[in-house]
XYZ file of C-alpha atoms in Angstrom:
367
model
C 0.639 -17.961 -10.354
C 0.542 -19.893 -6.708
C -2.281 -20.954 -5.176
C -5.325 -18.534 -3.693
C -4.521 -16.434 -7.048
C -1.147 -14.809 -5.852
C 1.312 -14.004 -8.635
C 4.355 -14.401 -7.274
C 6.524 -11.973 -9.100
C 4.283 -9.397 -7.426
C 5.351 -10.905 -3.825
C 8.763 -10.912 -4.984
C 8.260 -7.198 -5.957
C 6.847 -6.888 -2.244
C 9.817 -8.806 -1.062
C 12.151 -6.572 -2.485
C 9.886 -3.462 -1.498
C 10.420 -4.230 2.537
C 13.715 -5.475 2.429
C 14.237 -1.966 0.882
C 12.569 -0.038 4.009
C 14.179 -2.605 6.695
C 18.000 -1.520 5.413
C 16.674 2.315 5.836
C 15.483 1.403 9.248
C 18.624 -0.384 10.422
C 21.157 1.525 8.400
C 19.841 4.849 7.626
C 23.491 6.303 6.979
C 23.995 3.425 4.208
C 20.971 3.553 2.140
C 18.828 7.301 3.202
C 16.959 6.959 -0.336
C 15.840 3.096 0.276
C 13.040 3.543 2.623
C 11.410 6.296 -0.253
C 12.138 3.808 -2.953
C 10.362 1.048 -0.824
C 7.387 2.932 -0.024
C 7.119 3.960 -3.774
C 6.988 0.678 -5.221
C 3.949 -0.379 -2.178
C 2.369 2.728 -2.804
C 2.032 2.264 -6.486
C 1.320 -1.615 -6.388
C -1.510 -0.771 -4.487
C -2.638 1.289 -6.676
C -2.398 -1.012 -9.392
C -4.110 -4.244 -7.600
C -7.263 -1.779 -5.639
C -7.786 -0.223 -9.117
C -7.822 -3.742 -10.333
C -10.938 -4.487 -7.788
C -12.677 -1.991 -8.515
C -12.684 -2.041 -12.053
C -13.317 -5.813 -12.365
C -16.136 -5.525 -10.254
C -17.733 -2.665 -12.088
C -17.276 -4.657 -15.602
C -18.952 -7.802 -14.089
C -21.715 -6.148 -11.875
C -22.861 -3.361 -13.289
C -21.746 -1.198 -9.927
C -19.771 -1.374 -6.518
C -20.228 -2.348 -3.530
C -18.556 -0.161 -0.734
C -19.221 -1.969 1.988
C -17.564 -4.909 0.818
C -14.671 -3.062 -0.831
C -14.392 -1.324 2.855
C -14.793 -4.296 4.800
C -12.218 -6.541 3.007
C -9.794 -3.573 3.372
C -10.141 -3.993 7.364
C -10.278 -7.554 6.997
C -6.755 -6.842 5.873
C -5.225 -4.765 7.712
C -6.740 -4.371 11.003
C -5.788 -7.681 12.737
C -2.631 -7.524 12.347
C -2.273 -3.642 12.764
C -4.604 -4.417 16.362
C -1.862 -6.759 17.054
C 0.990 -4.832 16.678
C -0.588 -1.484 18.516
C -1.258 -3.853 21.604
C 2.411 -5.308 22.176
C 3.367 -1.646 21.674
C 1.123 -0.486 24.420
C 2.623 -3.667 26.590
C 5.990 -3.266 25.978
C 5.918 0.673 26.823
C 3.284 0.912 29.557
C 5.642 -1.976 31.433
C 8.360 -0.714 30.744
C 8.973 2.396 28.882
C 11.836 0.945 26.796
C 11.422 3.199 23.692
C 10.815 6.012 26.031
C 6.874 6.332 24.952
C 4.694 5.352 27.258
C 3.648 8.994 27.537
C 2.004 8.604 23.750
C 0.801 5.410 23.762
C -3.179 6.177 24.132
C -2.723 8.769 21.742
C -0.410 6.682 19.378
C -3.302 3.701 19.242
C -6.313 6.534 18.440
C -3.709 7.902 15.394
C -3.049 4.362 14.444
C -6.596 3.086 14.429
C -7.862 5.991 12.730
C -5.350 6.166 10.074
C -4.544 10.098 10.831
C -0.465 9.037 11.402
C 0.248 11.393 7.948
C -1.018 14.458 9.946
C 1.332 16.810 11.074
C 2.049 17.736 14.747
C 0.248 14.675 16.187
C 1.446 13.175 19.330
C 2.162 10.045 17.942
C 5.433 7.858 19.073
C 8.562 7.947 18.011
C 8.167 3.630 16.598
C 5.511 3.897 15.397
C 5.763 7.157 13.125
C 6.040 4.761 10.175
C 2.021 4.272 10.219
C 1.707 7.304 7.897
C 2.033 5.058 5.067
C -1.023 3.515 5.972
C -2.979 6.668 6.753
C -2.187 8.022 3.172
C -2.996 4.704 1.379
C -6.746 4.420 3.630
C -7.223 8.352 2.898
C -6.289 8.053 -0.696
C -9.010 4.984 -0.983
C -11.729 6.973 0.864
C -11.747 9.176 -2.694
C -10.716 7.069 -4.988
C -13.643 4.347 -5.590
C -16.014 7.194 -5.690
C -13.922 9.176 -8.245
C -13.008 6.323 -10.495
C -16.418 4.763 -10.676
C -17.919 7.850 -12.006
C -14.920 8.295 -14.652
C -15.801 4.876 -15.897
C -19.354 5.574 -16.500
C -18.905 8.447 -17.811
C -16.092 7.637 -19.676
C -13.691 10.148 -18.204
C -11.093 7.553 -16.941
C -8.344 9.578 -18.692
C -9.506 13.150 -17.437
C -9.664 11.516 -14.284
C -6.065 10.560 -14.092
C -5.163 14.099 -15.689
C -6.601 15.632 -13.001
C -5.466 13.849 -10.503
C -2.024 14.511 -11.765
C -2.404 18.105 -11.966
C -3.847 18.298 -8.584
C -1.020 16.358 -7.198
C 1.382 19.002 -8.933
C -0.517 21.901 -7.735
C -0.218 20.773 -4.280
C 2.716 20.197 -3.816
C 4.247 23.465 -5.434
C 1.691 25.105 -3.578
C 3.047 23.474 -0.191
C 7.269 23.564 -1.137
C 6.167 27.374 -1.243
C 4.370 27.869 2.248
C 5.646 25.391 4.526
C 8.004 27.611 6.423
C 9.878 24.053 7.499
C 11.324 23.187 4.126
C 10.989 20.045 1.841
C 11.229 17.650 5.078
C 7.863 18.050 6.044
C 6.441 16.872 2.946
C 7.521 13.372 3.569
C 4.753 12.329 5.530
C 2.064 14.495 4.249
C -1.080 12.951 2.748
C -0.641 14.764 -0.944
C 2.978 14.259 -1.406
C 2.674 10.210 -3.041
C -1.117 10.692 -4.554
C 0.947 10.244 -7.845
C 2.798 6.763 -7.274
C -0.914 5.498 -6.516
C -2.545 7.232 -9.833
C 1.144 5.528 -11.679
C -0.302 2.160 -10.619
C -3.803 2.646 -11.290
C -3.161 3.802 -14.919
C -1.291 0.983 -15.178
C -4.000 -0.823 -14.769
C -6.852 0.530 -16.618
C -4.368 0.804 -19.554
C -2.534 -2.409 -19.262
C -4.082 -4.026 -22.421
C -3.322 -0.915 -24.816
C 0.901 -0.909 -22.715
C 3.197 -2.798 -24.063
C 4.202 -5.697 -21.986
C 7.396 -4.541 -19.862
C 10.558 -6.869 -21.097
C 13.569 -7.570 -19.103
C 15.339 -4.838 -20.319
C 12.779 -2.527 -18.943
C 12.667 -3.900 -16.161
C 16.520 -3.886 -15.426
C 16.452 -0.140 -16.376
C 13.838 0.485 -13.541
C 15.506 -1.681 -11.247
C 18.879 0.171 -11.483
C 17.075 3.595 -11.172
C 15.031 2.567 -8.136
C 18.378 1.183 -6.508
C 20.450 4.649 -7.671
C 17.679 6.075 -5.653
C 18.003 4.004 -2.666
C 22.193 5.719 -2.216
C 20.579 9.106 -2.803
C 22.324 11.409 0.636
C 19.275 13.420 2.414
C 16.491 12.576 -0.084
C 14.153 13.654 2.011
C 15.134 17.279 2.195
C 15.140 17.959 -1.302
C 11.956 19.393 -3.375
C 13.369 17.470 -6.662
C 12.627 14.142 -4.246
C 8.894 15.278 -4.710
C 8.511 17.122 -8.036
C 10.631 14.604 -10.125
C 11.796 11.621 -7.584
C 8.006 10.608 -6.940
C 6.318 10.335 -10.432
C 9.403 8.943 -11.814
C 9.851 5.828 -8.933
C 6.079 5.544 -9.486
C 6.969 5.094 -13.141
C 9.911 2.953 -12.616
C 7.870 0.899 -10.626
C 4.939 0.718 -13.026
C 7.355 -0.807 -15.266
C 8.716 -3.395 -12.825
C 4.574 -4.309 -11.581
C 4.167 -4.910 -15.646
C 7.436 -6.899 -15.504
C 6.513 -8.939 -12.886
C 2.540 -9.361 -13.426
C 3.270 -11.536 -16.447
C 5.933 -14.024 -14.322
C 3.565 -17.498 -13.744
C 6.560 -18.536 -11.184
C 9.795 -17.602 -10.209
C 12.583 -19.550 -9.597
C 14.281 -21.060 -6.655
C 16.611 -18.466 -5.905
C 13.933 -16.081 -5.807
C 12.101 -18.398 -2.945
C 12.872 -16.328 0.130
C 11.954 -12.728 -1.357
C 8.729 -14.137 -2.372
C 8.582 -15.185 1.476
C 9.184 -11.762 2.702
C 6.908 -10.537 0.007
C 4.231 -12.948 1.274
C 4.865 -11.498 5.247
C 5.655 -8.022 4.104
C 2.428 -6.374 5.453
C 3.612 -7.605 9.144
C 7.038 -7.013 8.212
C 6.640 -3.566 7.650
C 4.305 -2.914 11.133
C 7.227 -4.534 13.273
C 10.362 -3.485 12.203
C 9.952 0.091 13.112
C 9.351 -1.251 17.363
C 11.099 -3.994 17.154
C 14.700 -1.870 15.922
C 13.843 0.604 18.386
C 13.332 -1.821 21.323
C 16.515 -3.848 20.493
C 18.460 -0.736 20.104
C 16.917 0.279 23.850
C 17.791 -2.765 25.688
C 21.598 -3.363 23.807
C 22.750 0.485 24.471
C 22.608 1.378 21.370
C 24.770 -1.833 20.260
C 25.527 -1.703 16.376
C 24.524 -5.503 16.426
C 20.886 -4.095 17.206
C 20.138 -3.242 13.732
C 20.951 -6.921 12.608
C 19.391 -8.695 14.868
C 16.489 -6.796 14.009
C 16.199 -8.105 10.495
C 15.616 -11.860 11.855
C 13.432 -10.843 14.864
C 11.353 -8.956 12.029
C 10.663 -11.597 10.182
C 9.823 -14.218 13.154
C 7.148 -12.029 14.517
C 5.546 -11.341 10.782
C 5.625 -14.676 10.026
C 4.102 -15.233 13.659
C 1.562 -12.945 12.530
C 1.112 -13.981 9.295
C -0.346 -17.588 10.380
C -1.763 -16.717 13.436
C -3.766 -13.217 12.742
C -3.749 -12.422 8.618
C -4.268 -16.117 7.191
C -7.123 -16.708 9.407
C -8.610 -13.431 8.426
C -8.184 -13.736 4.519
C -9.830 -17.210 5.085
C -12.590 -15.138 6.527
C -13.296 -12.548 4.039
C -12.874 -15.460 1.170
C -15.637 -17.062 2.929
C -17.149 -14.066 2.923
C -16.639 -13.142 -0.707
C -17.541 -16.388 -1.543
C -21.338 -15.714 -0.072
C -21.377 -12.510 -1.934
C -20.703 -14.126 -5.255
C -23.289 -16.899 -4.308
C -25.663 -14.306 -3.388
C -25.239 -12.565 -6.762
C -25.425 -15.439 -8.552
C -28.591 -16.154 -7.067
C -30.316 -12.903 -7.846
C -29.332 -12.954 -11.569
C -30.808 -16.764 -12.064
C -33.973 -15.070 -11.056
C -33.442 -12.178 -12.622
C -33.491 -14.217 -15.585
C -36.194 -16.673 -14.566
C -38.570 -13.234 -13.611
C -39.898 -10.452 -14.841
C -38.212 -8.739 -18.185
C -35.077 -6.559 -16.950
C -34.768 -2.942 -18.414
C -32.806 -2.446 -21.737
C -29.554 -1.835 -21.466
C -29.342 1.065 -23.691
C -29.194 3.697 -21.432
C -27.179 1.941 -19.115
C -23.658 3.242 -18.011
C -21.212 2.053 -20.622
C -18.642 -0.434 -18.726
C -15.182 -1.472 -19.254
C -12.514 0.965 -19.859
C -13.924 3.777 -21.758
C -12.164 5.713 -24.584
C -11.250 8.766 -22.664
């Protein structure tokens, strides 16, 4: 584990997760599958590690605190999101290079609010890839509510049953009356509910799972990267019904894999880099391709050159707008937990507290 609490076989996993969707961005003919197999593994990692908070926080406090849990979500992500959305609206108000300047009020309401999943908004052409973000931030408007109540009422399995089954259900229910065809459950809000629930059962069963060996972890590996060759993924129903809860499986398996690596090795450096950077990454590929691929004429060299221009402006960002913040919600945090601290010494020191015996039972319950 590296410093500030990182495990670094999970930003190797995140390394390997963008590299995946920057070769679908820059050669979409080459690898069509690898930008689903990308957003699979982020989608279920985060469930795994925002599960994570919210469970450790219930078993230590006693309860949750949402505006915390809320705040340190846009302590992450905004900045550099903010960021991003304003060179957009620079580059194409100036000069129109991708050809949006007509959506670029619109595009910066969608983005901020986190509504880029929803169909037929007018939001631009680079900067479509913001849906991921929308579902995640949707998906974690429900979810601290939901699982909080499962634990205390020990219902943490039902909860993931039915969250399974509702996932199903929705999805059969839309393959059957969206006139447009699979497509146009890509980007919908429902269609990756699963991947997250893969990586939050991951974690509230992780002590009672066997510890994923390299073998496992190989096996996963080679199915996620069969996926990523897979021709017009996108337009099949099996990509939804069977592709999405087994990459959120396979990638279960490779989060369990890589949770229990301390370190990685050398070789592994520069993945764990772009793992580190991959939040940026991800924001300014998408604007960054298109604008190279504008001002070369369509030059194949475009998409290459995008991979290195990628990473300068996330690493850019990742010192100059996300280190700063996450030094600011520590601080933060780090009040909170004095704070708490405080008001069980006196707690203590005070008047008798109620029994516990009636109190929610914590931890991961039976069911």
């Amino acid at each position: 584990m590296s410093s500030r609490g990182r495990v670094e076989g999970l930003d190797v996993l995140r390394g390997v997760a963008v590299g995946l969707v920057l070769l679908r961005h820059a050669w979409p003919d080459l690898f069509p599958g690898a930008g689903i197999v990308g957003v699979t593994i982020f989608f279920t990692l985060s469930g795994y590690l925002i599960t994570g908070i919210i469970r450790r926080e219930v078993e230590q406090t006693g309860g949750f605190s949402y505006r915390r849990f809320y705040r340190n979500r846009a302590l992450r992500l905004l900045p550099a999101l903010v960021a991003v959305l304003a060179v957009f609206a620079v580059v194409e108000l100036a000069t129109n290079l991708a050809g949006q300047a007509q959506r670029v009020w619109s595009t910066i309401a969608i983005g901020l609010l986190y509504l880029a999943d929803v169909p037929r908004l007018p939001i631009a052409d680079n900067m479509s890839h913001l849906w991921t973000l929308a579902v995640e931030e949707q998906f974690y408007l429900v979810w601290p509510t939901a699982l909080l109540l499962a634990i205390r009422r020990g219902r943490v399995r039902r909860l993931l049953i039915w969250g399974g089954s509702l996932w199903l259900v929705s999805c059969l229910a839309l393959l059957a009356v969206v006139p447009e065809g699979p497509l146009h459950l890509y980007q919908l809000p429902t269609t990756w509910v699963i991947t997250m629930l893969a990586g939050a059962a991951l974690n509230l069963y992780r002590d009672r799972l066997p510890a994923a060996g390299p073998w496992a972890a190989t096996a996963a590996g080679l199915a996620l990267g069969g996926m990523c060759f897979l021709p017009e993924a996108k337009e099949q129903a099996a990509t939804y019904l069977v592709g999405a809860p087994l990459t959120g499986l396979a990638s279960a398996v490779l989060i369990s894999f890589a949770i229990r690596r301390a370190a990685v090795s050398g070789g592994l450096v520069p993945l764990r880099w772009l793992g580190l950077i991959s939040y940026a990454a991800y924001l300014w590929n998408f604007p960054v391709l298109s604008w190279l691929v504008a001002s070369m004429d369509n030059d194949p060299w475009a998409a290459l050159l995008s991979l290195p221009a990628t990473v300068a402006m996330a690493t850019l960002s990742w010192f100059a707008i996300e280190r700063p913040a996450l030094a600011w919600k520590r601080r933060l945090d780090h009040r909170h937990q004095h704070t708490a601290l405080v008001g069980r010494s006196a707690a203590v020191d005070g008047p008798p507290v109620p029994s516990s015996e009636h109190e929610p039972r914590l931890g991961l319950p039976a069911g």
